[in-house]
């Protein structure tokens, strides 16, 4: 790469060009193979980020910004001739203010670490993707991560107050800030949330934080019919009982958790619905019993609740590990678990779940369904070998059809994993079905405003 | 206006060109004088909105979209030669789904009407500007309205899931949708929130709705020192007691409410802090008493609480009417009440309040301070005669200095009223102080993406 030596001289230990050392930066949690980058930069300062971007912009070098590398859609995969910009050294929590309800953090801070720190003050940062142990603040902002608690607290977009960003021309800008309210021109902070590293590099984030709920309990209900899981969830919400968390797991997912975590589930149960209710200490029992009553109307084979913290923690960790546990259920070590991420309004869940399950069966795939059912988010986990071209074409066709089901039920092809490399065709299909293809042109023009040469995360999001 | 006759033929009764009939469309709730428009269009259908925009775009005619006309910054004021597009006939509530937690509404629906309808289902739409009786869904989205309940529920940006919009080239687009989660490209829905009618015309909105809290009580605390109001609010939040509402009023505001609403306040009290606590029915009393205990640490001259619904409603309506009540306290009928709208983090409230009050006294203005103190939002109400040029220059200078105080305390020049015509210089100053003036260039480029000829709300927001 021409001129790389000048960048090396400027960056010192903040740049790697040794191929062996760069191998870990070629892949993320998706099944997409990446290219060997030209260099990996691991900057220490905002000024270095600015210099790197200016260099790449001047020399038309593609840049892939990398957080925890937990993308499931290939959003962090380097293309040929690119520079990977790892934000791993931006890992400081700079400020926590419980009176002002914000924390200022660097983008490389991992979500679990942030929440462990906030819990010392009785507060938390609600967005909680299952990958929170490894996922970073920057990456989770870039995909508008949702996770387990979004049923009550919404997704990342509701929790980002401000950002310091560096754009390709090297300028450092503050968007938004430390206040809970602001109406001063276009909300560029919101534009960065979910932009998958295509507009600029986040170097600081002001996150809104919130007091932990006073008391919490968990209901476990087992069902034979997948529709009942959806009906019970929708009815709970209809009656004004917004769950803090509402998750479901199918039999394959339960089996995998038995095998990897030693958690026992009733042998004859097909589906598990987990519902967390947050309340005050005086009202928790009554609210749990009301919710049990509502869920009970849909004939669960078993239903119970607990307020035992240890039991709750163990199951929470297990649910978060469900995706990796599924790997244990592979029939063959060349198989991967390819995860889908559609979302529909809660009332459409019974139909969506049934149609998706039937379609998968019809196509002869082995798959596990689980998801954040409280906000209508269904993850479809397909077992397939990414090395087999014909199988993968089948997978793509199936994903497209599942996406169409979601959109036809007023949902979306992507709830929280983003578009990355994987869902470019799905995004286009969603916009086509909604008669809004021109939205892609607008997005492209906005992208060009920040990044006229298109150096940032080339080959992602846009067709 | 050339070609207006063809538009008239197309629109029939949806267009007014009689000057007398157009007078009400020349002004909004601000003190800015408007120009007589060329025509007022009051479309009945999305197709008509599309035709009007296409016509205006083709003929380079400025368009001002109008909701309830409650802008305090001149955002709805027509410029010379413009067409006013009133969304008054888009007044239907199309769908309410409590299981899915959304309502689909047209932009001309007034917020109080929406909430009255939602309350029949035990739900509400949290954004609640003081003008909610007249303010519309479209207008409140366009300014990212906050209002009284933002301390707990955040501003409008957290409550808009999707929008149908028409852009100047006449295209109708769906942005976002009916799901609680979505990550499919840039969040253009969020870009429209707070864009003050400069990007497109909202024709439908999918709003997130929420169950009403089970129980609610209100604390009234009177203080002699303005700093104590800020300290008590910050301490409440620090200890994890997020108020549903936290408002403050100064003596002039209390006097005006005595005169207009007959509400009695203690004669010697300088400041009133109103705090609403939302809780469950079992826990309300305990939570109110805990909050009274915390506020009590800051030496209020009086403090009490109530859970009487009628008393609470009466005071809520009075607080919402505070701005118009202040008109009663004018010394002269040529005076107007010019309202400022700064915001700071809660912990900076004591300093912000003191400095703003001292500055106003120093400049010899008569003013009343009140605001949504729970989220750091202070409204400065200055009595001044807009007809007196020198006085208004003094007002502008004072607003600029108050804005600088807010920004220097990590706040913003505009919390919830937007920029409009009034705060263009303030916005620029805020960006200058934050070393982010380039943000205006980016906003301008984004604006040009949607509206290349700049027909929408010309002369607003941008310098």
Coordinates of N, CA and C in Angstrom, one line a residue, chain A residues 222-369:
Chain A
X222 N -44.2 -23.7 29.9 CA -43.9 -24.7 28.8 C -45.2 -24.9 28.0
X223 N -45.0 -25.0 26.7 CA -46.1 -25.1 25.8 C -45.8 -26.2 24.8
X224 N -46.9 -26.8 24.3 CA -46.8 -27.8 23.2 C -46.9 -27.1 21.8
X225 N -47.7 -26.1 21.7 CA -47.9 -25.4 20.4 C -47.2 -24.1 20.4
X226 N -46.5 -23.9 19.2 CA -45.8 -22.7 19.1 C -46.7 -21.4 19.0
X227 N -47.9 -21.6 18.5 CA -48.8 -20.4 18.5 C -49.1 -19.9 19.9
X228 N -49.2 -20.9 20.8 CA -49.6 -20.5 22.2 C -48.6 -19.5 22.8
X229 N -47.3 -19.7 22.5 CA -46.2 -18.9 23.0 C -46.5 -17.4 22.5
X230 N -46.8 -17.3 21.2 CA -47.1 -16.0 20.7 C -48.4 -15.4 21.3
X231 N -49.4 -16.2 21.4 CA -50.7 -15.7 21.9 C -50.6 -15.2 23.3
X232 N -49.8 -16.0 24.2 CA -49.7 -15.6 25.6 C -48.9 -14.3 25.7
X233 N -47.9 -14.1 24.9 CA -47.1 -12.9 24.9 C -47.9 -11.7 24.5
X234 N -48.6 -11.8 23.4 CA -49.5 -10.7 23.0 C -50.5 -10.3 24.0
X235 N -51.1 -11.4 24.6 CA -52.2 -11.1 25.6 C -51.7 -10.4 26.8
X236 N -50.5 -10.8 27.3 CA -49.8 -10.1 28.4 C -49.7 -8.6 28.1
X237 N -49.2 -8.3 26.9 CA -49.0 -6.9 26.6 C -50.3 -6.2 26.4
X238 N -51.2 -6.8 25.9 CA -52.6 -6.2 25.7 C -53.1 -5.8 27.0
X239 N -52.9 -6.6 28.0 CA -53.5 -6.3 29.4 C -52.6 -5.3 30.1
X240 N -51.6 -4.7 29.5 CA -50.8 -3.7 30.1 C -49.7 -4.2 31.0
X241 N -49.4 -5.6 30.9 CA -48.3 -6.1 31.7 C -47.0 -6.2 30.8
X242 N -46.3 -5.1 30.7 CA -45.1 -5.1 29.8 C -44.0 -5.9 30.5
X243 N -43.6 -7.0 29.9 CA -42.5 -7.8 30.6 C -41.2 -7.0 30.4
X244 N -40.3 -7.2 31.4 CA -39.0 -6.6 31.3 C -38.2 -7.4 30.3
X245 N -38.5 -8.7 30.3 CA -37.9 -9.7 29.3 C -38.9 -10.7 29.0
X246 N -39.0 -11.1 27.7 CA -39.9 -12.2 27.4 C -39.2 -13.0 26.3
X247 N -38.7 -14.1 26.6 CA -37.9 -14.9 25.7 C -38.6 -16.3 25.4
X248 N -38.3 -16.8 24.2 CA -38.8 -18.2 24.1 C -37.7 -19.1 23.5
X249 N -37.7 -20.3 23.8 CA -36.8 -21.3 23.3 C -37.5 -22.5 22.8
X250 N -37.1 -23.2 21.7 CA -37.7 -24.4 21.3 C -36.9 -25.6 21.9
X251 N -37.4 -26.8 21.5 CA -36.8 -28.0 22.1 C -35.3 -28.2 21.8
X252 N -34.9 -27.9 20.6 CA -33.5 -28.0 20.2 C -32.7 -27.1 21.1
X253 N -33.1 -25.9 21.3 CA -32.4 -24.9 22.1 C -32.4 -25.4 23.6
X254 N -33.5 -26.0 24.1 CA -33.5 -26.5 25.4 C -32.5 -27.7 25.6
X255 N -32.5 -28.6 24.5 CA -31.6 -29.7 24.6 C -30.1 -29.2 24.6
X256 N -29.8 -28.2 23.8 CA -28.5 -27.7 23.8 C -28.1 -27.1 25.1
X257 N -29.0 -26.5 25.8 CA -28.7 -25.9 27.2 C -28.6 -27.0 28.2
X258 N -29.3 -28.1 28.0 CA -29.1 -29.2 28.9 C -27.7 -29.8 28.8
X259 N -27.3 -29.9 27.5 CA -25.9 -30.5 27.2 C -24.8 -29.6 27.6
X260 N -24.9 -28.3 27.4 CA -23.8 -27.4 27.7 C -23.8 -26.8 29.1
X261 N -25.0 -26.6 29.6 CA -25.1 -25.9 30.9 C -25.7 -26.8 32.0
X262 N -26.1 -28.0 31.6 CA -26.7 -28.8 32.7 C -28.1 -28.4 33.2
X263 N -28.7 -27.5 32.5 CA -30.1 -27.1 32.9 C -31.1 -28.1 32.5
X264 N -32.0 -28.5 33.5 CA -33.0 -29.5 33.2 C -34.3 -28.9 32.8
X265 N -34.9 -29.4 31.7 CA -36.2 -28.9 31.3 C -37.1 -30.1 31.3
X266 N -38.4 -29.9 31.4 CA -39.3 -31.1 31.3 C -39.2 -31.8 30.0
X267 N -39.1 -33.1 30.0 CA -38.8 -33.9 28.8 C -39.8 -33.8 27.6
X268 N -41.0 -33.5 28.0 CA -42.0 -33.5 26.9 C -42.4 -32.1 26.4
X269 N -41.7 -31.1 26.9 CA -42.0 -29.7 26.5 C -41.4 -29.4 25.2
X270 N -42.3 -28.8 24.4 CA -41.8 -28.3 23.0 C -41.2 -26.9 23.1
X271 N -41.9 -26.0 23.8 CA -41.5 -24.6 23.8 C -41.5 -24.1 25.3
X272 N -40.5 -23.2 25.5 CA -40.4 -22.6 26.8 C -40.6 -21.1 26.6
X273 N -41.5 -20.5 27.4 CA -41.6 -19.0 27.5 C -41.1 -18.5 28.8
X274 N -40.1 -17.7 28.8 CA -39.6 -17.1 30.0 C -40.0 -15.6 30.1
X275 N -40.6 -15.2 31.2 CA -41.1 -13.8 31.3 C -40.6 -13.2 32.6
X276 N -39.8 -12.2 32.5 CA -39.4 -11.4 33.7 C -40.3 -10.3 33.9
X277 N -40.8 -10.2 35.2 CA -41.6 -9.0 35.5 C -40.8 -8.2 36.5
X278 N -40.7 -6.9 36.2 CA -40.1 -5.9 37.1 C -41.2 -5.2 37.9
X279 N -40.9 -5.0 39.2 CA -41.9 -4.3 40.0 C -41.3 -3.7 41.2
X280 N -42.1 -3.2 42.1 CA -41.6 -2.7 43.4 C -41.6 -3.9 44.4
X281 N -41.0 -3.8 45.5 CA -40.9 -4.9 46.4 C -42.3 -5.3 47.0
X282 N -43.1 -4.3 47.2 CA -44.5 -4.6 47.7 C -45.4 -5.3 46.7
X283 N -45.1 -5.0 45.4 CA -46.1 -5.5 44.4 C -45.6 -6.6 43.5
X284 N -44.4 -7.1 43.7 CA -43.9 -8.1 42.8 C -44.7 -9.4 42.8
X285 N -45.0 -9.9 44.0 CA -45.8 -11.1 44.1 C -47.1 -11.0 43.3
X286 N -47.8 -9.9 43.6 CA -49.1 -9.8 43.0 C -49.0 -9.7 41.5
X287 N -48.0 -8.9 41.0 CA -47.8 -8.7 39.6 C -47.4 -10.0 38.9
X288 N -46.6 -10.8 39.5 CA -46.2 -12.1 39.0 C -47.4 -13.0 38.9
X289 N -48.2 -13.0 39.9 CA -49.4 -13.9 39.9 C -50.4 -13.5 38.9
X290 N -50.5 -12.2 38.7 CA -51.4 -11.7 37.6 C -50.9 -12.2 36.2
X291 N -49.6 -12.1 36.0 CA -49.0 -12.5 34.8 C -49.2 -14.0 34.6
X292 N -48.9 -14.8 35.7 CA -49.1 -16.2 35.6 C -50.6 -16.6 35.2
X293 N -51.5 -15.8 35.8 CA -52.9 -16.0 35.4 C -53.2 -15.8 34.0
X294 N -52.6 -14.8 33.4 CA -52.8 -14.5 32.0 C -52.2 -15.6 31.1
X295 N -50.9 -15.9 31.4 CA -50.3 -16.9 30.6 C -51.0 -18.2 30.7
X296 N -51.5 -18.5 31.9 CA -52.2 -19.7 32.2 C -53.4 -20.0 31.4
X297 N -54.0 -18.9 30.8 CA -55.1 -19.0 30.0 C -54.8 -19.7 28.7
X298 N -53.6 -19.9 28.3 CA -53.2 -20.5 27.0 C -52.7 -21.9 27.2
X299 N -53.1 -22.6 28.3 CA -52.9 -24.0 28.5 C -51.4 -24.4 28.4
X300 N -50.6 -23.8 29.3 CA -49.2 -24.3 29.3 C -49.2 -25.7 30.0
X301 N -48.3 -26.6 29.6 CA -48.2 -27.9 30.3 C -47.6 -27.7 31.7
X302 N -46.8 -26.7 31.9 CA -46.3 -26.4 33.2 C -46.1 -24.9 33.3
X303 N -46.3 -24.4 34.5 CA -46.0 -23.0 34.7 C -45.6 -22.7 36.2
X304 N -44.6 -21.9 36.4 CA -44.2 -21.6 37.7 C -43.4 -20.3 37.7
X305 N -43.2 -19.8 38.9 CA -42.4 -18.6 38.9 C -41.4 -18.6 40.1
X306 N -40.3 -17.8 39.9 CA -39.3 -17.7 41.0 C -38.8 -16.3 41.2
X307 N -38.4 -16.0 42.4 CA -37.7 -14.7 42.6 C -36.3 -15.0 43.2
X308 N -35.9 -16.2 43.0 CA -34.6 -16.6 43.5 C -33.5 -16.0 42.5
X309 N -32.7 -15.1 43.1 CA -31.7 -14.4 42.2 C -30.8 -15.3 41.5
X310 N -30.3 -16.3 42.2 CA -29.3 -17.2 41.6 C -29.8 -18.0 40.5
X311 N -31.0 -18.6 40.7 CA -31.7 -19.3 39.7 C -31.9 -18.5 38.5
X312 N -32.4 -17.2 38.7 CA -32.6 -16.3 37.6 C -31.4 -16.0 36.8
X313 N -30.3 -15.7 37.5 CA -29.0 -15.4 36.9 C -28.5 -16.6 36.0
X314 N -28.7 -17.8 36.5 CA -28.2 -19.0 35.8 C -28.9 -19.1 34.5
X315 N -30.2 -19.0 34.5 CA -31.0 -19.1 33.3 C -30.8 -18.0 32.4
X316 N -30.5 -16.8 32.9 CA -30.3 -15.6 32.0 C -29.0 -15.9 31.3
X317 N -28.0 -16.3 32.0 CA -26.7 -16.6 31.3 C -26.9 -17.7 30.3
X318 N -27.7 -18.7 30.6 CA -27.9 -19.8 29.7 C -28.6 -19.3 28.4
X319 N -29.7 -18.5 28.6 CA -30.4 -17.9 27.4 C -29.4 -17.1 26.5
X320 N -28.5 -16.4 27.2 CA -27.6 -15.6 26.4 C -26.6 -16.4 25.7
X321 N -26.3 -17.6 26.2 CA -25.4 -18.5 25.6 C -26.1 -19.5 24.6
X322 N -27.4 -19.3 24.3 CA -28.2 -20.3 23.5 C -27.6 -20.4 22.1
X323 N -27.2 -19.3 21.5 CA -26.6 -19.4 20.2 C -25.4 -20.2 20.1
X324 N -24.5 -20.0 21.0 CA -23.2 -20.8 21.0 C -23.5 -22.3 21.5
X325 N -24.5 -22.4 22.4 CA -24.8 -23.8 22.8 C -25.3 -24.6 21.6
X326 N -26.0 -24.0 20.7 CA -26.6 -24.7 19.5 C -25.5 -25.4 18.7
X327 N -24.3 -24.8 18.8 CA -23.2 -25.5 18.0 C -23.0 -26.9 18.5
X328 N -23.3 -27.2 19.7 CA -23.1 -28.5 20.3 C -24.1 -29.5 19.6
X329 N -25.1 -29.0 19.0 CA -26.1 -29.9 18.5 C -25.9 -30.1 17.0
X330 N -24.7 -29.6 16.5 CA -24.4 -29.9 15.1 C -24.3 -31.4 14.8
X331 N -24.7 -31.8 13.6 CA -24.5 -33.2 13.2 C -23.1 -33.4 12.7
X332 N -22.5 -32.4 12.3 CA -21.2 -32.5 11.6 C -20.4 -31.2 11.9
X333 N -19.1 -31.3 12.1 CA -18.3 -30.2 12.5 C -18.1 -29.1 11.4
X334 N -18.5 -29.5 10.2 CA -18.4 -28.4 9.1 C -19.6 -27.5 9.1
X335 N -20.6 -27.9 9.9 CA -21.9 -27.1 9.9 C -21.6 -25.8 10.8
X336 N -22.3 -24.8 10.4 CA -22.4 -23.6 11.2 C -23.9 -23.4 11.5
X337 N -24.1 -22.5 12.5 CA -25.4 -22.1 12.8 C -25.7 -20.7 12.2
X338 N -26.5 -20.6 11.2 CA -26.8 -19.4 10.5 C -28.0 -18.8 11.1
X339 N -27.9 -17.6 11.7 CA -29.0 -17.1 12.5 C -29.7 -16.0 11.7
X340 N -31.0 -16.1 11.7 CA -31.9 -15.1 11.1 C -32.4 -14.2 12.2
X341 N -33.0 -13.1 11.8 CA -33.3 -12.0 12.8 C -34.5 -11.2 12.4
X342 N -35.6 -11.9 12.1 CA -36.8 -11.1 11.7 C -37.6 -10.6 12.9
X343 N -38.5 -9.6 12.6 CA -39.3 -9.1 13.7 C -40.7 -8.8 13.2
X344 N -41.7 -9.0 14.0 CA -43.1 -8.7 13.6 C -43.8 -8.1 14.8
X345 N -44.9 -7.3 14.6 CA -45.7 -6.9 15.8 C -46.1 -8.1 16.6
X346 N -46.2 -7.9 17.9 CA -46.5 -9.1 18.8 C -47.8 -9.8 18.4
X347 N -48.8 -9.1 17.9 CA -50.1 -9.8 17.6 C -49.9 -10.7 16.4
X348 N -48.8 -10.5 15.6 CA -48.6 -11.3 14.4 C -47.7 -12.5 14.7
X349 N -47.3 -12.6 15.9 CA -46.3 -13.7 16.3 C -46.9 -15.1 16.1
X350 N -48.1 -15.4 16.5 CA -48.6 -16.8 16.3 C -48.5 -17.2 14.8
X351 N -49.0 -16.3 13.9 CA -49.0 -16.6 12.5 C -47.5 -16.7 12.0
X352 N -46.7 -15.7 12.4 CA -45.3 -15.7 11.9 C -44.6 -17.0 12.3
X353 N -44.7 -17.4 13.6 CA -44.0 -18.5 14.1 C -44.5 -19.8 13.4
X354 N -45.7 -19.9 13.2 CA -46.3 -21.1 12.6 C -45.8 -21.2 11.1
X355 N -45.9 -20.1 10.4 CA -45.5 -20.1 9.0 C -44.0 -20.4 8.8
X356 N -43.2 -19.8 9.7 CA -41.8 -19.9 9.6 C -41.4 -21.4 9.9
X357 N -42.0 -21.9 11.0 CA -41.7 -23.3 11.3 C -42.1 -24.3 10.2
X358 N -43.3 -24.1 9.6 CA -43.7 -24.9 8.5 C -42.8 -24.8 7.3
X359 N -42.4 -23.6 7.0 CA -41.5 -23.4 5.8 C -40.2 -24.1 6.0
X360 N -39.6 -24.0 7.2 CA -38.3 -24.7 7.4 C -38.5 -26.2 7.3
X361 N -39.6 -26.7 7.8 CA -39.8 -28.2 7.7 C -39.9 -28.6 6.3
X362 N -40.7 -27.8 5.5 CA -41.0 -28.1 4.1 C -39.7 -28.1 3.3
X363 N -38.7 -27.2 3.7 CA -37.5 -27.2 2.9 C -36.5 -28.2 3.5
X364 N -36.9 -28.9 4.5 CA -36.0 -30.0 5.0 C -34.8 -29.5 5.8
X365 N -34.8 -28.3 6.3 CA -33.7 -27.8 7.1 C -33.9 -28.2 8.6
X366 N -32.8 -28.4 9.2 CA -32.8 -28.6 10.7 C -32.6 -27.2 11.2
X367 N -33.4 -26.8 12.2 CA -33.3 -25.4 12.7 C -33.8 -25.3 14.1
X368 N -33.3 -24.3 14.8 CA -33.9 -24.1 16.1 C -34.4 -22.6 16.1
X369 N -35.5 -22.5 16.8 CA -36.1 -21.1 16.9 C -36.0 -20.7 18.3

